Amino acid sequence: MTVSGADATTVGVLALQGAFSEHIQLLRLAAESLKTRNAHGSKWSFIEVRTPAELGRCDALILPGGESTAISLVAARSGLLEPLRDFVKVLRKPTWGTCAGLILLAEAANRTKKGGQDLIGGLDVRVNRNHFGRQTESFQANLALPFLGEPGGEQPFRCVFIRAPVVEKILPHQAGIQAEEASSDDTVVAPSKTPFDELAKEELNADVEVMAKISTRSPALRDNEDHDHPGTEDIIAVRQGNVFGTSFHPELTEDPRIHVWWLEEVVKAVLRRQQFELADRSI
Amino acid sequence: MATELPTTNGTSAQDGENTFAVKAGLARMLKGGVIMDVVNAEQARIAEEAGAVAVMALERVPADIRAQGGVARMSDPKMIKEIMDTVTIPVMAKARIGHFVECQILESLGVDYIDESEVLTPADAIHHVSKHPYRVPFVCGCRNLGEALRRISEGAAMIRTKGEAGTGDVVEAVRHTRTVASEISRAKGMSEPELRVYAKEIGAPFELLQETAKLGRLPVVNFAAGGVATPADAALMMQLGCDGVFVGSGIFKSGDAAKRARAIVQAVTHFNDPKVLVEVSMDLGEAMVGINTASELKEGERLAKRGW
């Protein structure tokens, strides 16, 4: 189990709906693995988040797979939507979204339900929902994920795609909302928020990095008739500063490597925050 | 608190394969959510706006099937297609027990889950559908552990209680959930030879029973179904350890469907928070009238008895 205390880093998993238990289990595995790897080891506390008070305790957050429309409606009715936007875009704390979570973190999304859906935002990308088609087109593919280590030097990761979205376009960072995206009828955008200090602004304005792609010629996609578009690759993982999104479900494997990598990123982000605040005070 | 479901259902996949892990994976994405019966696109939109994680498309809700009698079959694919084209959440549809051609049609139509359901009139008195060869995942009903494990061994990637559909009476869903739980807790204490005898006794495959005993829960996602009519019913099923809730007739046979649907969604997320439950239970208008299963339902009218 996790150790909680004053010096523990608290990582929340949004538990309104979906595969939140799976993320917590993999976070525990990842923390074990980190403990055996480095002697100092951070102390971690992993909690389920259903209320603004629980969110307030978190240093970092995961938005799990689930149904993004349901999660966003329940979040709004549970008084969590604005606190989530503040968490990701004002306080700019480390956040990771998988599948539905990636959709919620996108600044713009396509193919949403009639009347659109509320987004949290935080990643300057446009996602295309259910990109590969319906459940019968769901699949898994063993992919090399460059951010986990030297290309080819690491074992491929079993990526599970379930009615998955992809990042269709990387958008230029805007001072306000993604106005050009908003002008398209089929696209919804997230509201704009102002980061509360210089560091938050830096993390929010960082460039979007493409972390992983899948080739449209991948054997996993060869027989999919619904999946037809120009280009030879789909973007399936991105990062912008301390916010990360994957269109697949690392929480549906027994492989904690991505969770380990992400917790290490969280440690770095928390450290950046501490150093910034220290420097800030000394001025 | 429900026992944790380990993170994966199998790891042996090759690239591109739509495996059991992928099928059981969609059910995991529905956890903590509500799946609502709808009979047309308009109801499907109400369900989607209420926060349903999926809809079950069917021509008549169980309460009407019960009232009207006759043979209940797979719905018109055209009507299912309209619902699929209207909402972006997953769309499920029902096939008759053992009717593998209805399943082929639904798979080809592209529904996201098939419910091989006792609510429809069974097409085969002996056999259930062999569900492993399909790309589309299946959910099946159960009254007890043996039945649940037989369905999983046939390929069901998700289980639900049978309850007693179309009654608005939650007593059977509670009975089925408690039965499965008590049988699992019996199995947990057994040695291997005892488990072999128990597997024979309840008609379950030994390996699945052994896995279930080890996990302390069913190895796939398990929803409540059959008789859930109020937010309190839904939270009751969640507190008893179910992973989510199907609501059939309970929503669109009630006074204010949209409001009740929203309330049940909130109750399933916040099932352990009595403050939220008070709030969402208020002023919901009339619940579905309901049939008292103990006193008003004859043995022959029980849908849960269909299948084995």
XYZ file of C-alpha atoms in Angstrom:
591
model
C 0.000 0.000 0.000
C 0.914 3.609 -0.320
C 2.301 5.695 2.456
C 0.542 8.934 3.031
C 1.888 11.800 5.062
C 2.952 15.389 4.900
C 5.799 14.678 2.486
C 3.846 12.283 0.232
C 2.984 13.272 -3.309
C -0.749 12.792 -3.851
C -1.848 11.523 -7.245
C -5.577 11.491 -7.908
C -7.502 9.442 -10.435
C -10.802 10.994 -11.533
C -13.327 8.368 -10.395
C -16.613 9.601 -11.805
C -16.865 6.694 -14.233
C -14.628 4.330 -16.214
C -11.376 2.459 -15.624
C -10.153 4.349 -12.551
C -9.478 1.267 -10.430
C -7.146 -0.056 -13.141
C -5.079 3.161 -13.045
C -4.797 3.025 -9.258
C -3.591 -0.583 -9.449
C -0.936 0.317 -12.026
C 0.135 3.397 -10.048
C 0.729 1.113 -7.063
C 2.782 -1.233 -9.247
C 4.718 1.720 -10.639
C 5.446 3.080 -7.159
C 6.768 -0.356 -6.136
C 8.986 -0.428 -9.163
C 10.311 3.072 -8.452
C 11.003 2.113 -4.860
C 13.167 -0.829 -5.853
C 14.964 1.273 -8.465
C 16.095 4.291 -6.457
C 17.091 4.236 -2.832
C 15.587 7.582 -1.808
C 12.215 6.867 -3.376
C 9.293 9.245 -3.209
C 6.333 8.616 -0.985
C 3.100 8.395 -2.874
C -0.549 8.552 -2.015
C -3.075 7.478 -4.655
C -6.676 8.585 -4.257
C -9.977 8.393 -6.119
C -11.363 11.844 -6.952
C -15.122 12.491 -6.980
C -15.367 15.882 -5.263
C -13.674 19.307 -5.467
C -12.237 18.709 -1.971
C -10.555 15.494 -3.119
C -9.211 17.235 -6.214
C -7.825 19.977 -3.968
C -5.576 17.432 -2.246
C -3.914 16.318 -5.495
C -0.455 17.204 -6.759
C -1.124 15.386 -10.033
C -4.120 13.815 -11.738
C -5.086 11.028 -14.147
C -8.243 11.199 -16.253
C -9.026 7.549 -17.021
C -10.670 5.822 -19.942
C -14.450 5.754 -19.877
C -17.179 7.527 -21.825
C -16.036 11.111 -22.251
C -19.593 12.454 -22.680
C -20.737 10.788 -19.455
C -17.642 11.891 -17.519
C -18.017 15.479 -18.655
C -21.755 15.617 -17.837
C -21.262 14.039 -14.412
C -18.294 16.343 -13.720
C -20.420 19.397 -14.504
C -23.275 18.169 -12.270
C -20.874 17.298 -9.467
C -19.390 20.809 -9.454
C -16.062 19.459 -10.723
C -15.775 20.829 -14.241
C -14.448 24.294 -13.309
C -12.158 22.944 -10.555
C -10.749 20.499 -13.135
C -10.132 23.340 -15.601
C -8.423 25.304 -12.835
C -6.298 22.271 -11.955
C -5.099 21.760 -15.533
C -5.005 25.302 -16.910
C -4.733 27.774 -14.021
C -2.636 25.853 -11.487
C -1.245 23.757 -14.367
C -0.485 20.707 -12.256
C 0.739 17.489 -13.955
C -2.153 15.681 -15.627
C -2.446 12.581 -17.819
C -5.524 11.558 -19.807
C -6.075 8.161 -21.444
C -8.645 7.765 -24.250
C -11.698 9.609 -22.854
C -9.211 11.514 -20.686
C -7.300 12.626 -23.788
C -10.557 13.897 -25.315
C -11.328 15.905 -22.181
C -7.820 17.408 -22.154
C -7.964 18.489 -25.797
C -8.609 22.151 -26.612
C -10.753 21.007 -29.565
C -12.696 17.836 -30.406
C -14.575 16.478 -33.406
C -17.492 14.087 -33.741
C -18.938 14.898 -30.337
C -22.563 14.238 -29.432
C -25.265 16.561 -30.777
C -24.991 19.878 -29.000
C -21.298 19.226 -28.300
C -19.668 18.350 -25.018
C -17.754 20.244 -22.343
C -13.982 19.940 -22.558
C -11.426 20.690 -19.870
C -8.640 21.548 -22.313
C -4.945 21.968 -21.611
C -3.494 20.313 -24.717
C -3.409 22.418 -27.870
C -4.642 19.649 -30.153
C -7.793 18.645 -31.968
C -8.898 15.064 -31.318
C -11.119 13.015 -33.551
C -13.398 10.820 -31.421
C -13.945 7.143 -32.317
C -11.325 7.618 -35.024
C -10.912 3.950 -35.919
C -14.643 3.162 -35.854
C -16.922 1.314 -33.474
C -16.151 -1.509 -31.013
C -15.792 -4.150 -33.736
C -12.815 -2.088 -34.985
C -11.197 -1.904 -31.555
C -7.794 -3.578 -31.480
C -4.466 -3.933 -29.790
C -1.046 -3.357 -31.275
C 2.451 -3.930 -29.903
C 4.198 -0.605 -30.460
C 7.632 0.772 -29.702
C 7.147 3.878 -27.568
C 10.257 6.067 -27.981
C 9.752 7.952 -24.703
C 10.167 4.736 -22.710
C 13.800 4.353 -23.817
C 16.129 3.983 -26.768
C 14.203 3.117 -29.965
C 14.234 -0.636 -30.348
C 16.117 -1.029 -27.095
C 12.971 -1.569 -25.088
C 10.228 -4.133 -25.438
C 7.202 -2.934 -27.398
C 4.208 -1.839 -25.334
C 0.867 -3.606 -25.752
C -1.373 -0.694 -26.710
C -5.112 -1.339 -26.377
C -7.349 0.893 -28.489
C -11.054 0.843 -27.600
C -13.293 3.058 -29.739
C -10.219 5.225 -29.519
C -9.669 8.869 -30.473
C -6.490 10.135 -32.130
C -4.843 13.539 -32.251
C -5.878 14.771 -35.654
C -4.117 18.122 -35.586
C -1.657 19.997 -33.430
C -2.886 23.541 -32.920
C -0.877 26.718 -32.429
C -1.141 27.988 -28.866
C -3.656 30.834 -28.565
C -3.978 33.509 -25.927
C -7.744 32.892 -25.802
C -9.860 29.981 -27.046
C -9.048 28.104 -30.256
C -11.130 30.567 -32.279
C -10.455 29.088 -35.698
C -11.475 25.643 -34.448
C -14.592 27.090 -32.814
C -15.723 28.485 -36.156
C -16.175 24.975 -37.537
C -19.653 23.557 -36.870
C -18.447 20.054 -36.091
C -15.805 21.040 -33.581
C -16.169 21.960 -29.915
C -13.489 23.889 -28.027
C -12.514 24.335 -24.389
C -12.858 27.711 -22.651
C -9.702 29.704 -22.121
C -8.171 30.151 -18.649
C -5.347 32.333 -17.380
C -2.454 30.557 -15.664
C -1.941 31.893 -12.153
C 1.834 32.441 -12.282
C 4.875 32.438 -14.562
C 5.686 28.743 -14.166
C 2.111 27.692 -14.863
C 2.198 29.938 -17.923
C 5.433 28.348 -19.112
C 3.980 24.819 -18.773
C 0.749 25.860 -20.493
C 2.510 27.615 -23.376
C 5.031 24.837 -24.031
C 5.155 23.288 -27.498
C 3.082 20.186 -28.106
C 5.393 17.186 -28.527
C 4.299 14.096 -30.427
C 5.239 11.166 -28.195
C 3.975 8.209 -30.253
C 2.362 7.391 -33.576
C 0.792 4.347 -35.199
C 1.331 3.639 -38.876
C -1.903 3.388 -40.838
C -0.211 0.430 -42.555
C 0.108 -1.323 -39.215
C -1.211 -4.899 -39.376
C -3.718 -3.873 -36.736
C -5.378 -1.466 -39.155
C -5.029 -3.277 -42.473
C -8.543 -4.703 -42.571
C -10.346 -1.697 -41.142
C -12.575 -0.280 -43.882
C -13.831 2.566 -41.689
C -10.329 3.897 -41.228
C -9.626 5.799 -44.388
C -7.821 9.116 -44.462
C -4.822 10.745 -46.121
C -1.478 10.472 -44.339
C 0.412 7.424 -43.223
C 0.406 7.862 -39.467
C -1.943 8.684 -36.601
C -0.752 10.512 -33.478
C -1.598 8.459 -30.392
C 0.360 10.220 -27.627
C 1.236 13.874 -27.027
C 2.704 16.055 -24.292
C 2.563 19.785 -23.697
C 4.711 20.779 -20.757
C 3.449 18.733 -17.801
C 0.205 17.557 -19.447
C 0.231 14.203 -21.240
C -2.359 12.323 -23.280
C -2.592 8.859 -24.838
C -5.358 7.566 -27.063
C -4.793 3.978 -25.895
C -5.237 2.343 -22.474
C -2.021 1.550 -20.564
C -4.383 0.840 -17.640
C -5.594 -2.322 -19.397
C -2.215 -4.065 -19.218
C -0.014 -5.485 -16.489
C 2.832 -3.317 -17.751
C 3.567 -0.344 -15.451
C 6.290 1.215 -17.645
C 4.233 4.202 -18.782
C 2.970 4.793 -15.242
C 6.577 4.624 -13.984
C 7.685 7.097 -16.655
C 4.785 9.422 -15.836
C 5.393 9.334 -12.052
C 9.006 10.302 -12.772
C 7.705 13.220 -14.850
C 5.448 14.154 -11.929
C 8.460 14.182 -9.591
C 10.265 16.520 -12.002
C 7.247 18.807 -12.281
C 6.779 18.950 -8.515
C 10.477 19.778 -8.170
C 10.189 22.551 -10.783
C 7.294 23.973 -8.801
C 9.244 23.841 -5.486
C 12.293 25.506 -7.005
C 10.184 28.172 -8.653
C 8.423 29.014 -5.410
C 11.718 29.103 -3.538
C 13.207 31.489 -6.116
C 10.031 33.530 -6.104
C 10.212 34.044 -2.356
C 13.886 35.014 -2.450
C 13.235 37.942 -4.787
C -16.284 -1.916 -1.318
C -16.097 -4.034 -4.427
C -13.061 -6.204 -4.841
C -10.662 -4.956 -7.508
C -10.773 -6.442 -10.965
C -7.156 -7.046 -12.084
C -6.139 -4.745 -14.912
C -6.230 -7.119 -17.850
C -8.171 -10.042 -19.293
C -5.367 -11.796 -21.152
C -2.071 -10.697 -22.657
C -1.344 -13.186 -25.418
C -2.503 -11.074 -28.315
C -0.894 -10.611 -31.659
C -1.028 -7.234 -33.391
C -4.427 -6.404 -34.761
C -6.291 -9.156 -33.018
C -9.583 -8.230 -31.452
C -9.113 -10.388 -28.409
C -10.971 -11.123 -25.232
C -8.967 -8.357 -23.526
C -10.301 -5.830 -26.052
C -13.878 -7.101 -25.666
C -13.733 -7.145 -21.867
C -11.933 -3.785 -22.052
C -14.982 -1.947 -23.396
C -17.007 -3.224 -20.424
C -14.357 -1.731 -18.130
C -14.860 1.646 -19.807
C -18.552 1.432 -18.879
C -17.901 0.773 -15.182
C -19.442 3.177 -12.733
C -21.970 4.088 -15.388
C -25.588 3.521 -16.355
C -26.761 1.711 -19.491
C -30.298 2.657 -20.470
C -32.957 0.835 -22.516
C -34.251 3.017 -25.360
C -36.787 2.286 -28.100
C -36.033 5.134 -30.499
C -33.513 7.822 -31.410
C -35.296 10.462 -29.356
C -35.020 8.405 -26.163
C -31.402 7.610 -27.015
C -30.650 11.357 -27.097
C -32.350 11.829 -23.715
C -30.225 8.994 -22.325
C -27.038 10.470 -23.797
C -27.791 13.922 -22.379
C -28.503 12.350 -19.002
C -24.984 10.893 -18.963
C -25.660 7.255 -19.903
C -22.442 5.393 -20.791
C -24.300 3.321 -23.393
C -27.804 2.621 -24.614
C -29.561 -0.684 -25.217
C -31.611 -0.378 -28.407
C -34.785 -2.458 -28.405
C -38.285 -2.244 -29.858
C -40.179 -2.678 -26.622
C -38.922 -2.180 -23.081
C -39.332 -5.256 -20.861
C -42.426 -3.832 -19.116
C -44.205 -3.698 -22.490
C -42.941 -7.100 -23.575
C -44.402 -8.424 -20.353
C -47.725 -6.621 -20.844
C -48.150 -7.409 -24.535
C -46.897 -10.982 -24.559
C -46.173 -12.801 -27.822
C -42.730 -13.646 -29.161
C -40.093 -10.977 -28.476
C -37.308 -10.961 -31.097
C -34.240 -8.965 -32.117
C -35.214 -5.391 -32.994
C -35.452 -4.086 -36.548
C -31.857 -3.334 -37.628
C -33.081 -0.107 -39.218
C -34.243 1.195 -35.859
C -30.953 0.152 -34.223
C -29.030 1.857 -37.036
C -30.967 5.089 -36.487
C -29.959 5.045 -32.848
C -26.330 4.303 -33.778
C -26.368 7.293 -36.135
C -27.905 9.570 -33.499
C -25.687 9.107 -30.451
C -21.907 8.863 -30.019
C -21.983 6.594 -26.950
C -21.833 2.788 -27.460
C -25.028 1.118 -28.660
C -25.958 -2.368 -27.458
C -28.710 -4.587 -28.815
C -30.404 -7.768 -27.688
C -30.448 -11.151 -29.397
C -32.546 -14.138 -28.354
C -30.821 -16.820 -26.288
C -29.213 -19.259 -28.712
C -30.124 -17.259 -31.835
C -26.686 -17.042 -33.418
C -27.985 -15.606 -36.687
C -29.501 -12.630 -34.901
C -26.023 -12.211 -33.394
C -24.390 -12.358 -36.845
C -26.796 -9.670 -38.063
C -26.125 -7.423 -35.079
C -22.376 -7.870 -35.478
C -22.536 -7.004 -39.151
C -24.657 -3.963 -38.321
C -21.800 -2.838 -36.074
C -23.424 -2.679 -32.621
C -20.897 -2.283 -29.817
C -22.197 -5.039 -27.507
C -24.732 -7.855 -27.889
C -26.928 -8.821 -24.955
C -27.906 -12.476 -25.325
C -30.986 -11.834 -23.294
C -33.696 -13.717 -21.432
C -35.919 -10.658 -21.917
C -36.472 -11.853 -25.497
C -38.112 -15.194 -26.196
C -35.388 -17.904 -26.283
C -34.690 -19.367 -29.728
C -32.909 -22.444 -28.398
C -34.168 -24.342 -25.376
C -30.794 -25.969 -24.715
C -27.849 -24.046 -26.159
C -26.557 -20.560 -25.640
C -24.600 -18.883 -28.443
C -20.884 -19.740 -28.712
C -19.631 -16.215 -28.273
C -15.859 -16.536 -28.695
C -15.726 -16.383 -32.514
C -17.421 -12.974 -32.726
C -15.507 -9.697 -32.928
C -18.354 -7.997 -31.110
C -18.408 -8.575 -27.339
C -21.340 -10.125 -25.460
C -23.031 -9.459 -22.135
C -25.183 -12.184 -20.541
C -27.445 -12.457 -17.518
C -26.983 -14.734 -14.517
C -28.787 -15.704 -11.338
C -25.869 -17.448 -9.680
C -22.149 -18.148 -9.964
C -22.461 -21.307 -12.044
C -24.564 -19.544 -14.647
C -22.169 -16.563 -14.774
C -19.141 -18.813 -15.301
C -20.892 -20.898 -17.973
C -21.600 -17.704 -19.907
C -18.005 -16.482 -19.524
C -16.702 -19.848 -20.725
C -18.918 -19.488 -23.815
C -17.261 -16.108 -24.434
C -19.305 -13.471 -22.587
C -16.997 -10.523 -21.828
C -19.396 -8.905 -19.374
C -21.996 -10.264 -16.935
C -25.140 -8.755 -15.485
C -27.659 -10.045 -13.007
C -30.899 -11.206 -14.565
C -33.034 -9.646 -11.886
C -36.625 -9.586 -13.046
C -36.864 -7.245 -16.012
C -39.862 -4.989 -16.505
C -41.100 -5.191 -12.924
C -39.485 -2.182 -11.255
C -38.914 -4.529 -8.311
C -35.235 -4.743 -7.353
C -35.599 -7.827 -5.122
C -34.486 -10.355 -7.751
C -31.416 -8.333 -8.789
C -30.434 -8.165 -5.122
C -31.027 -11.907 -4.740
C -28.853 -12.705 -7.768
C -26.037 -10.381 -6.682
C -26.043 -11.757 -3.154
C -26.146 -15.331 -4.433
C -23.109 -14.807 -6.665
C -21.250 -13.075 -3.811
C -21.985 -15.797 -1.261
C -21.020 -18.550 -3.700
C -17.726 -16.781 -4.418
C -17.006 -16.425 -0.731
C -17.701 -20.160 -0.236
C -15.341 -20.968 -3.123
C -12.615 -18.749 -1.660
C -12.257 -20.986 1.361
C -11.986 -24.238 -0.612
C -9.021 -26.471 -1.337
C -8.414 -27.602 -4.913
C -10.212 -30.968 -4.513
C -13.161 -29.197 -2.907
C -13.255 -26.679 -5.749
C -13.420 -29.538 -8.263
C -16.468 -30.949 -6.525
C -18.003 -27.500 -6.254
C -17.396 -26.843 -9.967
C -19.318 -30.017 -10.754
C -22.068 -29.101 -8.321
C -22.716 -25.640 -9.784
C -21.986 -26.680 -13.370
C -19.052 -24.291 -13.801
C -15.750 -24.882 -15.616
C -13.116 -25.654 -12.971
C -10.433 -23.241 -14.261
C -12.823 -20.272 -14.255
C -14.097 -21.178 -10.803
C -10.527 -21.395 -9.541
C -9.693 -17.982 -11.020
C -12.847 -16.481 -9.515
C -12.050 -17.920 -6.088
C -8.551 -16.479 -6.305
C -9.788 -13.006 -7.336
C -12.692 -12.991 -4.892
C -14.936 -11.657 -7.668
C -16.093 -12.481 -11.188
C -13.195 -12.200 -13.649
C -15.143 -9.794 -15.892
C -17.150 -6.632 -15.319
C -20.445 -7.336 -13.561
C -23.457 -4.997 -13.805
C -26.798 -5.021 -12.015
C -29.924 -5.383 -14.140
C -33.598 -6.209 -13.867
C -35.862 -4.111 -11.660
C -33.766 -1.007 -10.942
C -36.212 1.942 -10.829
C -34.814 4.627 -8.491
C -31.477 6.295 -7.677
C -31.580 4.451 -4.341
C -32.000 1.093 -6.137
C -28.987 1.904 -8.311
C -26.816 2.920 -5.345
C -27.945 -0.215 -3.480
C -26.664 -2.413 -6.317
C -23.378 -0.476 -6.411
C -22.898 -0.843 -2.656
C -23.534 -4.571 -3.030
C -20.463 -4.622 -5.282
C -21.808 -4.293 -8.826
C -19.608 -2.409 -11.311
C -22.460 -0.453 -12.891
C -26.177 -0.570 -13.601
C -28.567 -1.327 -16.458
C -31.894 0.472 -16.255
C -34.587 -0.912 -18.517
C -38.181 0.134 -18.117
C -37.407 2.191 -14.988
C -36.586 5.388 -16.864
C -38.934 5.737 -19.798
C -41.894 4.221 -17.921
C -41.620 6.927 -15.256
C -43.037 10.452 -15.020
C -40.012 12.613 -15.826
C -37.619 10.366 -17.769
C -34.812 12.895 -18.309
C -34.691 13.926 -14.672
C -34.837 10.358 -13.356
C -32.122 9.301 -15.804
C -29.812 12.100 -14.629
C -30.531 11.247 -11.004
C -29.665 7.577 -11.484
C -26.402 8.524 -13.242
C -25.399 10.761 -10.305
C -26.409 8.044 -7.833
C -24.164 5.470 -9.514
C -21.101 7.761 -9.429
C -21.724 8.948 -5.860
C -23.210 5.675 -4.570
C -21.410 6.003 -1.232
C -22.341 9.615 -0.615
C -25.733 9.828 1.173
C -25.814 13.618 0.762
C -25.798 13.307 -3.020
C -28.345 10.477 -2.828
C -30.758 12.655 -0.846
C -30.390 15.463 -3.320
C -30.936 13.386 -6.450
C -33.829 11.405 -4.956
C -35.926 14.521 -4.442
C -38.882 15.451 -6.588
C -38.403 12.899 -9.341
C -42.090 12.585 -10.145
C -43.758 9.245 -10.439
C -41.668 6.064 -10.580
C -42.781 3.244 -12.858
C -45.794 1.523 -11.358
C -44.114 -1.824 -10.987
C -45.077 -5.406 -10.367
C -44.413 -6.999 -6.997
C -42.469 -10.097 -8.052
C -43.204 -12.067 -4.887
C -46.987 -11.755 -4.921
C -48.067 -10.757 -8.417
C -45.799 -12.753 -10.690
C -46.571 -16.372 -11.565
C -43.684 -18.797 -11.971
C -44.289 -19.019 -15.710
C -44.051 -15.254 -16.064
C -40.527 -15.049 -14.684
C -38.067 -14.053 -17.407
C -35.079 -14.915 -15.217
C -35.918 -18.610 -15.558
C -35.063 -18.518 -19.252
C -31.588 -19.862 -20.022
C -29.641 -22.150 -17.682
